[in-house]
Amino acid sequence: MIWKKEGSFTIEGTVIVSFICLMIGMVILMGFYGHDRMVLQETADELAMYGCLWKSRYVHPELGEVDYEAMLQNTSVSLDEIESRGYDMLHKRLFVGKVQSISVSTNLLGREINVEIQAEFKIGNYQITSNIHGVSVAAFSRDLPRRDSGEEKQEIESGELER
């Protein structure tokens, strides 16, 4: 009986194809993980921005419009409402992650809104916990620098201020 060595390519092909499939699966899982981290970071930054807009200009995060009643009453920001908005923003947007908690707080002076999202990712048999932070500064219009009206008239007369 003469052996023609025809089976060697089949075994090598099986090993190579299995390895390539494993690598493609790992790249897809890492893509899902990267997507979820990006979505969580974007949500944390957006919640911090909403909180600061609501605090400094009374732009309501749900409506996207100025809340004149809150402005007239000079009420403070309801952090629970911002947290619930965060849960709504993340609903059914994560592939391999699960949100554990969202916490919103202000600093001692009340100028910054801090958002922290704690999430857990499950990739295969591994559990990865992560804390994502978002911070935004509330810019009140009364704190912005103002020009004296006399300085502005001098710049217009001298031609320094062009439109």
Coordinates of C-alpha atoms in Angstrom, one line a residue:
M1 CA 0.0 0.0 0.0
I2 CA 1.4 3.4 -1.0
W3 CA 0.7 6.5 1.2
K4 CA 0.1 9.6 -0.8
K5 CA 0.1 12.2 2.1
E6 CA -3.3 13.7 1.2
G7 CA -4.6 14.3 4.7
S8 CA -1.9 16.9 5.9
F9 CA -3.6 19.9 4.4
T10 CA -6.9 19.0 6.0
I11 CA -5.4 19.0 9.5
E12 CA -3.4 22.2 9.0
G13 CA -6.5 23.9 7.5
T14 CA -8.6 22.9 10.5
V15 CA -6.1 24.4 12.9
I16 CA -5.7 27.6 11.0
V17 CA -9.4 28.1 10.4
S18 CA -10.2 27.5 14.1
F19 CA -7.5 30.0 15.1
I20 CA -8.9 32.6 12.7
C21 CA -12.4 32.1 13.9
L22 CA -11.3 32.5 17.5
M23 CA -9.4 35.8 16.7
I24 CA -12.5 37.2 14.8
G25 CA -14.7 36.4 17.8
M26 CA -12.3 38.1 20.2
V27 CA -12.2 41.2 17.9
I28 CA -16.0 41.3 17.9
L29 CA -16.2 41.0 21.7
M30 CA -13.6 43.7 22.2
G31 CA -15.6 45.9 19.7
F32 CA -18.7 45.4 21.9
Y33 CA -16.7 46.3 25.0
G34 CA -15.3 49.4 23.4
H35 CA -18.8 50.4 22.1
D36 CA -20.3 50.1 25.6
R37 CA -17.5 52.1 27.2
M38 CA -17.9 54.8 24.6
V39 CA -21.7 54.9 25.2
L40 CA -21.3 55.1 29.0
Q41 CA -18.7 57.9 28.7
E42 CA -20.9 59.8 26.3
T43 CA -23.9 59.4 28.6
A44 CA -21.9 60.6 31.7
D45 CA -20.6 63.7 29.8
E46 CA -24.1 64.5 28.5
L47 CA -25.7 64.1 31.9
A48 CA -23.1 66.4 33.4
M49 CA -23.8 69.0 30.6
Y50 CA -27.5 68.7 31.2
G51 CA -27.1 69.3 34.9
C52 CA -25.0 72.4 34.4
L53 CA -27.3 73.8 31.8
W54 CA -30.2 73.3 34.1
K55 CA -28.3 74.7 37.0
S56 CA -27.0 77.8 35.3
R57 CA -29.6 78.6 32.7
Y58 CA -32.6 76.5 33.9
V59 CA -32.7 74.5 30.6
H60 CA -34.8 71.5 31.6
P61 CA -33.1 68.2 30.5
E62 CA -36.3 66.4 29.6
L63 CA -37.9 69.3 27.6
G64 CA -34.8 71.0 26.3
E65 CA -36.5 74.4 27.0
V66 CA -36.0 77.0 29.7
D67 CA -38.0 76.3 32.8
Y68 CA -39.2 79.8 33.7
E69 CA -41.0 78.7 36.8
A70 CA -37.8 77.2 38.3
M71 CA -35.9 80.4 37.2
L72 CA -38.4 82.7 38.9
Q73 CA -38.4 80.5 42.1
N74 CA -34.6 80.2 42.0
T75 CA -34.9 76.5 42.7
S76 CA -32.0 74.1 42.8
V77 CA -31.3 71.2 40.5
S78 CA -33.1 67.9 41.2
L79 CA -30.3 65.4 40.9
D80 CA -32.7 62.5 41.0
E81 CA -34.3 63.7 37.8
I82 CA -30.9 63.7 36.1
E83 CA -30.2 60.2 37.3
S84 CA -33.5 58.9 36.0
R85 CA -32.7 60.6 32.7
G86 CA -29.4 58.7 32.6
Y87 CA -31.1 55.3 33.1
D88 CA -33.5 56.2 30.3
M89 CA -30.6 57.2 28.0
L90 CA -28.9 53.9 28.6
H91 CA -31.9 51.7 28.2
K92 CA -31.2 48.9 25.6
R93 CA -28.0 50.6 24.3
L94 CA -25.4 48.3 25.8
F95 CA -24.3 45.0 24.3
V96 CA -22.1 43.3 27.0
G97 CA -22.4 45.8 29.8
K98 CA -24.9 46.3 32.6
V99 CA -25.3 49.5 34.6
Q100 CA -25.0 49.0 38.3
S101 CA -25.6 52.6 39.5
I102 CA -25.6 56.2 38.4
S103 CA -24.7 58.9 40.9
V104 CA -24.9 62.7 40.3
S105 CA -23.5 65.2 42.8
T106 CA -22.3 68.7 43.0
N107 CA -19.0 70.0 44.4
L108 CA -18.9 72.1 47.6
L109 CA -19.4 75.5 45.7
G110 CA -22.1 74.1 43.5
R111 CA -20.2 75.0 40.4
E112 CA -19.6 71.5 39.0
I113 CA -21.9 68.6 38.3
N114 CA -20.1 65.3 38.8
V115 CA -21.6 62.1 37.2
E116 CA -20.3 58.7 38.0
I117 CA -21.6 55.6 36.3
Q118 CA -20.7 52.2 37.7
A119 CA -21.0 49.4 35.2
E120 CA -20.2 45.7 34.9
F121 CA -19.1 44.0 31.7
K122 CA -19.3 40.3 31.0
I123 CA -17.0 39.0 28.3
G124 CA -16.9 35.3 28.2
N125 CA -16.3 34.0 31.7
Y126 CA -14.7 37.3 32.8
Q127 CA -16.4 40.1 34.8
I128 CA -14.9 43.6 34.4
T129 CA -16.2 46.4 36.6
S130 CA -15.7 50.0 35.5
N131 CA -16.3 53.5 36.9
I132 CA -16.9 56.2 34.3
H133 CA -16.8 59.8 35.4
G134 CA -18.2 62.9 33.7
V135 CA -17.7 66.5 35.0
S136 CA -19.1 69.8 33.7
V137 CA -18.8 73.3 35.0
A138 CA -21.9 75.5 35.4
A139 CA -21.2 78.9 33.7
F140 CA -23.6 81.5 35.1
S141 CA -24.1 84.6 32.9
R142 CA -23.6 86.9 35.9
D143 CA -20.0 85.5 36.3
L144 CA -18.9 86.2 32.7
P145 CA -16.7 89.2 32.2
R146 CA -18.5 92.4 31.1
R147 CA -17.1 95.4 29.2
D148 CA -17.7 98.8 30.5
S149 CA -19.8 100.8 28.1
G150 CA -17.2 103.5 27.8
E151 CA -14.5 101.0 26.7
E152 CA -16.8 99.7 23.9
K153 CA -17.5 103.3 22.6
Q154 CA -13.7 104.0 22.5
E155 CA -13.0 100.8 20.5
I156 CA -15.8 101.6 18.0
E157 CA -14.5 105.2 17.5
S158 CA -10.9 104.0 17.1
G159 CA -11.9 101.3 14.6
E160 CA -10.5 98.4 16.7
L161 CA -13.8 96.7 17.0
E162 CA -14.8 95.4 13.5
R163 CA -17.9 93.5 12.7

